[in-house]
Amino acid sequence: MSQSNRQTWLIFGILVVGLLLRFGALSLHSLWLDEAYSVAQARLPEAEIWRRVSELHPPLYYVLLHHWLGVAGAGETAVRLPSALISAVNLLLTFFLARRLVGREAALVAVTLLALAPLDVWYAREARMGVFIAFFGLLAALGLAWESGWGMLPSAAALTAGLYLDYPLLPLWVGITAVWLVFWWVRGRRPALLLAWLLPTALAWLLFQPWAFHLYSLLERLNDVFVFAQLLAQLGLPALTARQYLLALLLIGGGLAAAAAAAYRLLQAARLRRPLVWLLLLGFGLAVLLMPVPRVYSIKRLLVTGWPFVTVLVGWAVCQSGARWRQVWAGLLGVSLLASLAVLATPKDDWRAAAGYVAARAQPGDGVWVDPEWNHFPFSYYLPERPPLRPVRGQQPAADVPAWFVAERPPGQQPPTSPTEAWFDAHMVLVETAAFYRLEVRYYRPGGDGG
């Protein structure tokens, strides 16, 4: 067998492994909070989804999931399958984009690294929007890469749909634009090419205006987020308006464009290219190794939208790393596979087991409580016939009614971790507990100070 045929079969095998990582045992872990919220929203009538969905997320994902539930049902595998399918399509789009920008060999490296990427594997198995945003970002970028008027059509459609799907498309498109502007500049600054970016962007923003007030509301709420409030205080700035946040995003985009231009210039210097390439490869490998750490999920949700583009850059860097670039490629694939397997082994809040534990032991007259109150979404998904009570202002449990309480806390943190749990501990007798990763089911009987 020739070396070319061996490489073809090897790449095919890697892609098969990547698909198995995405589609295999989709119900391995129970749905967690965000996924259960997706299902709860998707179960509403379509008109109600458009009317009731909060400004935290636009409605399109929930509308699409609503129609999918009508076909496939609301089981764990069914609700996660669309994400796995879109993630598989993203592999194909990434290959096309990389081949267009950096050549066939680098494209093969990029698509295999994405196939085994732990970040992409994690979110391909989750009933949320991350890989869908990556899909629309790739489609819009491909429209630009075609360098023709016809490319404006997929770009405009992808940007419009992406904005109605979730707001992270906005910073993703700003980042794509920053890099593309450097590409446009070095390719001769053709006005027609600039128009191919400007028209889809303007059209998508115009079509998004009926929903834009929700985005503005969300941006103004950033002033109440601790990180942003601290940053504004450090800079001596007042609370920002929504338009000022958008302006800040554009300024960040300008900074990214300047950084991309500087990186391009540095990479043109032969003596600097090799060290910079290796610095990029080492940084990528370290980032991949850190992905299984169960922290900073908010940042990971943003990273997954742009990870296909990262693999395109890394694919190019691998091919520039020297005569032993295939060994470098193999090393990164090995690191990625190990990290992806670690991701699959990472525990999640086991709402399936926690709800099943309560269902098997609770008596008809027992109360069931969850805290924080939004945890009623995953609990009710698994035990819809027994919706839990939720703490609200001024409401206290009845001290003469046996109660099951589902607490949420990191492993090792000591109870109580909420006012409701503290009330139970003070007024009732704790009879039994059962832990399910970050969840703990606690059963109380009347007694104690309040009994």
Short mmCIF file of C-alpha atoms in Angstrom, two decimals:
data_model
loop_
_atom_site.label_atom_id
_atom_site.label_comp_id
_atom_site.label_asym_id
_atom_site.label_seq_id
_atom_site.Cartn_x
_atom_site.Cartn_y
_atom_site.Cartn_z
CA MET A 1 0.00 0.00 0.00
CA SER A 2 1.40 3.39 -1.00
CA GLN A 3 2.04 6.14 1.56
CA SER A 4 -0.79 8.17 0.04
CA ASN A 5 -3.25 5.30 0.50
CA ARG A 6 -2.08 4.71 4.06
CA GLN A 7 -2.60 8.37 4.87
CA THR A 8 -6.08 8.29 3.33
CA TRP A 9 -7.10 5.30 5.43
CA LEU A 10 -5.55 6.84 8.53
CA ILE A 11 -7.51 10.06 8.06
CA PHE A 12 -10.67 8.07 7.42
CA GLY A 13 -10.09 6.15 10.65
CA ILE A 14 -9.54 9.36 12.61
CA LEU A 15 -12.78 10.81 11.28
CA VAL A 16 -14.65 7.63 12.21
CA VAL A 17 -13.25 7.88 15.75
CA GLY A 18 -14.34 11.53 15.84
CA LEU A 19 -17.87 10.56 14.83
CA LEU A 20 -17.96 7.80 17.44
CA LEU A 21 -16.90 10.31 20.09
CA ARG A 22 -19.81 12.53 19.06
CA PHE A 23 -22.57 9.98 18.47
CA GLY A 24 -21.62 7.11 20.77
CA ALA A 25 -23.73 6.72 23.93
CA LEU A 26 -25.29 10.18 23.77
CA SER A 27 -27.22 9.34 26.92
CA LEU A 28 -24.05 8.49 28.87
CA HIS A 29 -24.62 11.50 31.13
CA SER A 30 -27.97 12.84 32.23
CA LEU A 31 -29.17 16.20 30.95
CA TRP A 32 -27.89 19.05 33.04
CA LEU A 33 -29.47 22.43 33.80
CA ASP A 34 -28.95 24.25 30.49
CA GLU A 35 -30.02 21.25 28.42
CA ALA A 36 -33.16 20.71 30.49
CA TYR A 37 -33.95 24.40 30.07
CA SER A 38 -33.61 23.96 26.29
CA VAL A 39 -36.13 21.11 26.34
CA ALA A 40 -38.54 23.04 28.58
CA GLN A 41 -38.50 26.01 26.20
CA ALA A 42 -38.80 23.80 23.11
CA ARG A 43 -41.88 22.09 24.53
CA LEU A 44 -43.80 25.36 24.48
CA PRO A 45 -46.02 26.18 21.47
CA GLU A 46 -43.98 27.92 18.77
CA ALA A 47 -45.82 31.22 19.15
CA GLU A 48 -45.18 31.06 22.88
CA ILE A 49 -41.47 30.49 22.29
CA TRP A 50 -41.22 33.68 20.26
CA ARG A 51 -43.18 35.58 22.90
CA ARG A 52 -41.76 34.21 26.15
CA VAL A 53 -38.11 33.43 25.52
CA SER A 54 -35.84 35.68 27.61
CA GLU A 55 -33.31 38.17 26.31
CA LEU A 56 -30.51 35.82 27.42
CA HIS A 57 -30.93 33.83 24.20
CA PRO A 58 -32.80 34.49 20.95
CA PRO A 59 -35.59 32.05 20.05
CA LEU A 60 -34.40 30.28 16.88
CA TYR A 61 -32.63 27.35 18.56
CA TYR A 62 -35.68 26.61 20.69
CA VAL A 63 -37.96 26.83 17.65
CA LEU A 64 -35.78 24.37 15.73
CA LEU A 65 -35.63 22.05 18.73
CA HIS A 66 -39.42 22.36 19.12
CA HIS A 67 -39.96 20.94 15.64
CA TRP A 68 -37.28 18.29 16.20
CA LEU A 69 -39.03 17.10 19.37
CA GLY A 70 -42.19 16.63 17.35
CA VAL A 71 -40.32 14.17 15.13
CA ALA A 72 -37.81 12.48 17.43
CA GLY A 73 -39.25 12.92 20.91
CA ALA A 74 -37.64 14.41 24.02
CA GLY A 75 -35.36 11.56 25.13
CA GLU A 76 -31.77 12.30 26.10
CA THR A 77 -30.33 10.92 22.85
CA ALA A 78 -32.99 12.61 20.72
CA VAL A 79 -32.48 16.12 22.08
CA ARG A 80 -28.68 15.86 21.76
CA LEU A 81 -28.66 14.36 18.28
CA PRO A 82 -29.06 17.69 16.38
CA SER A 83 -25.89 19.04 18.01
CA ALA A 84 -23.96 15.89 17.10
CA LEU A 85 -25.19 16.10 13.50
CA ILE A 86 -24.26 19.78 13.14
CA SER A 87 -20.86 19.09 14.67
CA ALA A 88 -20.28 16.42 12.01
CA VAL A 89 -21.27 18.89 9.28
CA ASN A 90 -18.82 21.38 10.78
CA LEU A 91 -16.00 18.93 10.05
CA LEU A 92 -16.85 19.10 6.36
CA LEU A 93 -17.19 22.90 6.35
CA THR A 94 -13.87 23.25 8.18
CA PHE A 95 -12.14 21.13 5.55
CA PHE A 96 -13.58 23.21 2.70
CA LEU A 97 -12.62 26.48 4.39
CA ALA A 98 -9.11 25.33 5.26
CA ARG A 99 -8.49 23.92 1.78
CA ARG A 100 -9.53 27.24 0.31
CA LEU A 101 -7.30 29.27 2.65
CA VAL A 102 -4.23 27.16 3.48
CA GLY A 103 -4.17 24.19 1.10
CA ARG A 104 -5.21 20.55 1.11
CA GLU A 105 -2.58 19.13 3.48
CA ALA A 106 -3.23 21.78 6.13
CA ALA A 107 -6.97 21.22 5.65
CA LEU A 108 -6.57 17.51 6.41
CA VAL A 109 -4.62 18.35 9.55
CA ALA A 110 -7.27 20.87 10.61
CA VAL A 111 -10.25 18.58 10.12
CA THR A 112 -8.64 15.68 11.99
CA LEU A 113 -7.69 17.94 14.90
CA LEU A 114 -11.28 19.20 15.02
CA ALA A 115 -12.61 15.64 14.82
CA LEU A 116 -10.77 14.74 18.03
CA ALA A 117 -11.04 18.16 19.71
CA PRO A 118 -12.28 17.70 23.30
CA LEU A 119 -14.05 21.05 23.27
CA ASP A 120 -16.00 20.18 20.13
CA VAL A 121 -16.74 16.65 21.36
CA TRP A 122 -18.12 18.02 24.64
CA TYR A 123 -20.52 20.49 23.03
CA ALA A 124 -21.46 18.15 20.19
CA ARG A 125 -23.02 15.98 22.90
CA GLU A 126 -25.00 18.80 24.50
CA ALA A 127 -28.46 20.12 23.65
CA ARG A 128 -27.32 23.73 23.37
CA MET A 129 -26.35 26.24 20.70
CA GLY A 130 -22.54 26.28 20.65
CA VAL A 131 -21.85 24.05 17.65
CA PHE A 132 -24.73 25.68 15.75
CA ILE A 133 -23.05 29.08 16.11
CA ALA A 134 -19.82 27.51 14.82
CA PHE A 135 -21.81 26.14 11.86
CA PHE A 136 -23.19 29.55 10.90
CA GLY A 137 -19.79 31.18 11.43
CA LEU A 138 -18.16 28.63 9.11
CA LEU A 139 -20.85 29.10 6.49
CA ALA A 140 -20.47 32.88 6.58
CA ALA A 141 -16.67 32.60 6.40
CA LEU A 142 -16.93 30.25 3.42
CA GLY A 143 -19.04 32.86 1.66
CA LEU A 144 -16.22 35.35 2.13
CA ALA A 145 -13.56 32.85 1.07
CA TRP A 146 -15.30 32.23 -2.26
CA GLU A 147 -14.41 35.80 -3.26
CA SER A 148 -17.43 36.18 -5.51
CA GLY A 149 -20.79 37.87 -5.46
CA TRP A 150 -22.50 34.52 -4.98
CA GLY A 151 -20.71 34.15 -1.67
CA MET A 152 -22.76 37.01 -0.27
CA LEU A 153 -25.89 34.82 -0.22
CA PRO A 154 -24.68 32.14 2.23
CA SER A 155 -22.91 34.81 4.28
CA ALA A 156 -26.04 36.92 4.68
CA ALA A 157 -28.26 33.91 5.40
CA ALA A 158 -25.81 32.44 7.92
CA LEU A 159 -25.28 35.73 9.75
CA THR A 160 -29.01 36.43 10.00
CA ALA A 161 -29.87 32.95 11.23
CA GLY A 162 -26.92 32.98 13.61
CA LEU A 163 -27.99 36.24 15.22
CA TYR A 164 -31.45 34.82 15.86
CA LEU A 165 -29.86 31.63 17.21
CA ASP A 166 -27.53 33.08 19.85
CA TYR A 167 -25.64 36.30 20.50
CA PRO A 168 -22.08 34.84 20.54
CA LEU A 169 -22.26 34.98 16.74
CA LEU A 170 -21.65 38.71 17.11
CA PRO A 171 -18.17 38.50 18.71
CA LEU A 172 -17.37 35.52 16.47
CA TRP A 173 -18.12 37.55 13.34
CA VAL A 174 -16.09 40.48 14.70
CA GLY A 175 -13.13 38.10 15.14
CA ILE A 176 -13.58 36.60 11.67
CA THR A 177 -13.81 40.08 10.20
CA ALA A 178 -10.62 41.19 11.96
CA VAL A 179 -8.63 38.36 10.38
CA TRP A 180 -10.38 38.72 7.03
CA LEU A 181 -9.48 42.43 6.82
CA VAL A 182 -5.80 41.47 6.91
CA PHE A 183 -6.46 38.91 4.19
CA TRP A 184 -8.28 41.56 2.14
CA TRP A 185 -5.44 44.04 2.59
CA VAL A 186 -2.66 41.71 1.47
CA ARG A 187 -4.75 40.40 -1.44
CA GLY A 188 -4.86 43.79 -3.12
CA ARG A 189 -7.67 45.64 -1.29
CA ARG A 190 -10.24 45.02 -4.01
CA PRO A 191 -13.42 47.11 -3.48
CA ALA A 192 -15.63 44.27 -4.74
CA LEU A 193 -14.23 41.95 -2.08
CA LEU A 194 -14.87 44.53 0.63
CA LEU A 195 -18.43 44.86 -0.64
CA ALA A 196 -18.84 41.08 -0.36
CA TRP A 197 -18.23 41.49 3.38
CA LEU A 198 -20.09 44.75 3.93
CA LEU A 199 -23.41 43.90 2.24
CA PRO A 200 -24.10 40.58 4.06
CA THR A 201 -23.08 42.14 7.37
CA ALA A 202 -25.36 45.15 6.90
CA LEU A 203 -28.26 43.04 5.64
CA ALA A 204 -28.03 40.59 8.55
CA TRP A 205 -27.92 43.43 11.08
CA LEU A 206 -30.93 45.07 9.43
CA LEU A 207 -32.94 41.83 9.48
CA PHE A 208 -32.04 41.35 13.14
CA GLN A 209 -33.49 44.69 14.23
CA PRO A 210 -36.92 43.30 15.28
CA TRP A 211 -35.10 41.36 18.00
CA ALA A 212 -32.24 43.79 18.67
CA PHE A 213 -33.92 45.38 21.72
CA HIS A 214 -33.44 42.07 23.56
CA LEU A 215 -29.72 42.24 22.80
CA TYR A 216 -29.57 45.83 24.03
CA SER A 217 -31.31 44.81 27.26
CA LEU A 218 -28.84 41.98 27.80
CA LEU A 219 -25.84 44.27 27.20
CA GLU A 220 -27.08 46.79 29.76
CA ARG A 221 -27.42 43.98 32.30
CA LEU A 222 -23.67 43.38 31.97
CA ASN A 223 -23.22 46.38 34.27
CA ASP A 224 -24.57 44.21 37.11
CA VAL A 225 -22.22 41.30 36.41
CA PHE A 226 -19.42 41.26 38.99
CA VAL A 227 -16.55 40.95 36.50
CA PHE A 228 -17.75 43.83 34.34
CA ALA A 229 -18.65 45.98 37.35
CA GLN A 230 -15.14 45.50 38.77
CA LEU A 231 -13.52 46.26 35.42
CA LEU A 232 -15.51 49.47 34.99
CA ALA A 233 -14.62 50.51 38.53
CA GLN A 234 -10.91 49.86 37.92
CA LEU A 235 -11.04 51.95 34.74
CA GLY A 236 -13.01 54.69 36.46
CA LEU A 237 -15.87 54.38 33.97
CA PRO A 238 -19.59 54.74 34.62
CA ALA A 239 -22.12 52.07 33.70
CA LEU A 240 -22.12 51.64 29.92
CA THR A 241 -25.10 51.74 27.61
CA ALA A 242 -25.83 48.95 25.14
CA ARG A 243 -24.46 50.99 22.25
CA GLN A 244 -21.28 51.71 24.19
CA TYR A 245 -20.80 47.97 24.71
CA LEU A 246 -21.25 47.44 20.97
CA LEU A 247 -18.70 50.18 20.32
CA ALA A 248 -16.31 48.47 22.73
CA LEU A 249 -16.77 45.23 20.78
CA LEU A 250 -15.88 47.04 17.56
CA LEU A 251 -12.79 48.53 19.21
CA ILE A 252 -11.76 45.06 20.35
CA GLY A 253 -12.25 43.93 16.76
CA GLY A 254 -9.96 46.72 15.62
CA GLY A 255 -7.36 45.57 18.13
CA LEU A 256 -7.66 42.01 16.85
CA ALA A 257 -7.19 43.22 13.28
CA ALA A 258 -4.05 45.10 14.31
CA ALA A 259 -2.76 42.02 16.14
CA ALA A 260 -3.51 39.82 13.12
CA ALA A 261 -1.67 42.26 10.85
CA ALA A 262 1.33 42.29 13.18
CA ALA A 263 1.35 38.49 13.35
CA TYR A 264 1.23 38.29 9.56
CA ARG A 265 4.21 40.63 9.27
CA LEU A 266 6.20 38.67 11.85
CA LEU A 267 5.48 35.39 10.10
CA GLN A 268 6.93 36.79 6.88
CA ALA A 269 10.34 36.99 8.58
CA ALA A 270 12.07 33.64 8.01
CA ARG A 271 14.01 33.75 11.29
CA LEU A 272 10.85 34.36 13.32
CA ARG A 273 8.45 32.01 11.59
CA ARG A 274 9.71 28.75 13.11
CA PRO A 275 9.74 30.00 16.75
CA LEU A 276 6.28 31.55 16.36
CA VAL A 277 4.91 28.39 14.77
CA TRP A 278 6.22 26.26 17.63
CA LEU A 279 4.88 28.71 20.19
CA LEU A 280 1.45 28.41 18.57
CA LEU A 281 1.62 24.61 18.52
CA LEU A 282 2.70 24.39 22.15
CA GLY A 283 -0.06 26.79 23.18
CA PHE A 284 -2.62 24.74 21.28
CA GLY A 285 -1.45 21.50 22.87
CA LEU A 286 -1.61 23.01 26.35
CA ALA A 287 -5.10 24.39 25.71
CA VAL A 288 -6.29 20.97 24.54
CA LEU A 289 -4.90 19.33 27.68
CA LEU A 290 -6.75 21.83 29.89
CA MET A 291 -10.12 21.37 28.19
CA PRO A 292 -11.29 18.42 30.34
CA VAL A 293 -10.91 20.49 33.53
CA PRO A 294 -14.53 21.05 34.70
CA ARG A 295 -14.24 24.82 35.11
CA VAL A 296 -14.90 28.09 33.23
CA TYR A 297 -17.80 26.71 31.21
CA SER A 298 -18.89 30.24 30.25
CA ILE A 299 -15.57 30.77 28.48
CA LYS A 300 -15.67 27.33 26.88
CA ARG A 301 -19.13 28.06 25.43
CA LEU A 302 -17.59 31.01 23.59
CA LEU A 303 -14.43 29.14 22.59
CA VAL A 304 -16.32 26.29 20.94
CA THR A 305 -17.91 28.70 18.46
CA GLY A 306 -14.49 29.65 17.10
CA TRP A 307 -12.58 26.40 17.61
CA PRO A 308 -12.90 25.27 13.96
CA PHE A 309 -11.06 28.44 12.93
CA VAL A 310 -8.36 27.73 15.53
CA THR A 311 -7.80 24.29 13.99
CA VAL A 312 -7.44 25.87 10.53
CA LEU A 313 -4.65 28.08 11.87
CA VAL A 314 -3.04 25.16 13.70
CA GLY A 315 -3.32 22.99 10.57
CA TRP A 316 -1.28 25.58 8.70
CA ALA A 317 1.21 25.80 11.58
CA VAL A 318 1.72 22.01 11.64
CA CYS A 319 2.60 22.02 7.94
CA GLN A 320 5.10 24.83 8.60
CA SER A 321 6.78 23.08 11.53
CA GLY A 322 9.52 21.38 9.50
CA ALA A 323 10.41 18.06 7.93
CA ARG A 324 8.88 16.07 10.79
CA TRP A 325 5.51 17.78 10.58
CA ARG A 326 3.69 14.45 10.38
CA GLN A 327 5.08 13.48 13.77
CA VAL A 328 3.92 16.82 15.16
CA TRP A 329 0.48 16.15 13.70
CA ALA A 330 0.41 12.68 15.25
CA GLY A 331 1.43 14.09 18.63
CA LEU A 332 -1.35 16.67 18.63
CA LEU A 333 -3.86 14.02 17.55
CA GLY A 334 -2.78 11.81 20.43
CA VAL A 335 -3.12 14.64 22.94
CA SER A 336 -6.54 15.53 21.52
CA LEU A 337 -7.80 11.95 21.70
CA LEU A 338 -6.68 11.53 25.31
CA ALA A 339 -8.31 14.83 26.26
CA SER A 340 -11.55 13.85 24.49
CA LEU A 341 -11.67 10.53 26.35
CA ALA A 342 -11.10 12.47 29.58
CA VAL A 343 -14.00 14.75 28.64
CA LEU A 344 -16.31 11.75 28.25
CA ALA A 345 -15.21 10.53 31.67
CA THR A 346 -15.84 13.92 33.30
CA PRO A 347 -18.89 13.64 35.56
CA LYS A 348 -21.90 15.92 35.28
CA ASP A 349 -24.68 16.65 37.73
CA ASP A 350 -26.59 13.35 37.70
CA TRP A 351 -30.17 14.58 37.66
CA ARG A 352 -31.37 11.28 36.23
CA ALA A 353 -30.13 9.38 39.28
CA ALA A 354 -31.14 12.07 41.78
CA ALA A 355 -34.71 12.25 40.48
CA GLY A 356 -34.88 8.46 40.32
CA TYR A 357 -33.72 8.23 43.94
CA VAL A 358 -36.53 10.56 45.05
CA ALA A 359 -39.11 8.79 42.87
CA ALA A 360 -38.24 5.41 44.39
CA ARG A 361 -38.48 6.57 48.01
CA ALA A 362 -40.84 9.53 48.29
CA GLN A 363 -44.32 8.98 49.71
CA PRO A 364 -47.40 10.68 48.20
CA GLY A 365 -47.59 13.32 50.95
CA ASP A 366 -43.89 14.23 50.99
CA GLY A 367 -42.71 17.63 49.83
CA VAL A 368 -39.96 17.93 47.22
CA TRP A 369 -37.76 21.03 47.08
CA VAL A 370 -34.86 22.22 44.92
CA ASP A 371 -32.53 25.14 45.45
CA PRO A 372 -31.38 27.12 43.47
CA GLU A 373 -34.89 27.44 42.12
CA TRP A 374 -33.87 27.07 38.45
CA ASN A 375 -32.93 23.47 39.14
CA HIS A 376 -36.59 22.61 38.75
CA PHE A 377 -35.87 22.35 34.99
CA PRO A 378 -33.68 19.20 35.13
CA PHE A 379 -35.62 17.69 38.05
CA SER A 380 -38.95 18.13 36.25
CA TYR A 381 -37.49 16.70 33.03
CA TYR A 382 -36.82 13.39 34.79
CA LEU A 383 -39.78 13.47 37.20
CA PRO A 384 -42.50 15.54 35.48
CA GLU A 385 -45.28 13.94 37.51
CA ARG A 386 -43.81 15.41 40.70
CA PRO A 387 -42.70 19.00 40.01
CA PRO A 388 -40.61 20.31 42.91
CA LEU A 389 -41.38 23.29 45.09
CA ARG A 390 -39.03 26.22 44.71
CA PRO A 391 -37.96 28.82 47.26
CA VAL A 392 -39.54 32.19 46.62
CA ARG A 393 -39.48 35.34 48.70
CA GLY A 394 -41.41 34.86 51.92
CA GLN A 395 -42.17 31.17 51.32
CA GLN A 396 -41.02 28.56 53.83
CA PRO A 397 -41.49 24.79 53.87
CA ALA A 398 -44.03 23.30 56.24
CA ALA A 399 -42.20 21.94 59.28
CA ASP A 400 -44.76 19.17 59.80
CA VAL A 401 -44.43 17.63 56.31
CA PRO A 402 -41.62 15.19 55.41
CA ALA A 403 -39.46 16.74 52.69
CA TRP A 404 -36.94 15.73 50.05
CA PHE A 405 -34.45 18.47 49.30
CA VAL A 406 -32.06 18.43 46.31
CA ALA A 407 -29.03 20.59 47.07
CA GLU A 408 -26.36 21.66 44.60
CA ARG A 409 -22.79 22.20 45.74
CA PRO A 410 -19.25 21.46 44.57
CA PRO A 411 -17.71 18.25 45.94
CA GLY A 412 -16.20 18.83 49.37
CA GLN A 413 -18.24 21.93 50.21
CA GLN A 414 -19.99 21.60 53.54
CA PRO A 415 -23.75 22.10 53.98
CA PRO A 416 -25.81 24.16 54.23
CA THR A 417 -25.23 25.97 50.95
CA SER A 418 -28.56 27.79 50.64
CA PRO A 419 -31.05 29.51 52.97
CA THR A 420 -33.63 26.79 52.27
CA GLU A 421 -31.21 24.05 53.27
CA ALA A 422 -30.29 25.97 56.42
CA TRP A 423 -33.99 26.24 57.30
CA PHE A 424 -34.45 22.49 56.89
CA ASP A 425 -31.39 21.79 59.06
CA ALA A 426 -32.70 24.10 61.78
CA HIS A 427 -36.35 23.01 61.84
CA MET A 428 -36.39 19.34 60.80
CA VAL A 429 -34.45 16.13 61.34
CA LEU A 430 -32.09 14.94 58.59
CA VAL A 431 -32.72 11.23 58.04
CA GLU A 432 -30.69 10.25 54.98
CA THR A 433 -28.51 11.69 52.21
CA ALA A 434 -27.32 10.49 48.81
CA ALA A 435 -24.69 12.20 46.64
CA PHE A 436 -24.81 12.44 42.83
CA TYR A 437 -21.64 14.37 41.94
CA ARG A 438 -22.53 18.02 42.71
CA LEU A 439 -26.05 17.09 43.78
CA GLU A 440 -27.09 15.79 47.18
CA VAL A 441 -30.54 14.46 47.95
CA ARG A 442 -31.47 15.05 51.61
CA TYR A 443 -34.54 13.59 53.31
CA TYR A 444 -35.99 15.41 56.33
CA ARG A 445 -38.69 14.41 58.79
CA PRO A 446 -40.59 16.69 61.19
CA GLY A 447 -38.71 17.35 64.41
CA GLY A 448 -35.85 19.52 65.59
CA ASP A 449 -36.48 23.06 66.80
CA GLY A 450 -39.56 23.43 64.65
CA GLY A 451 -41.04 19.97 65.25
#
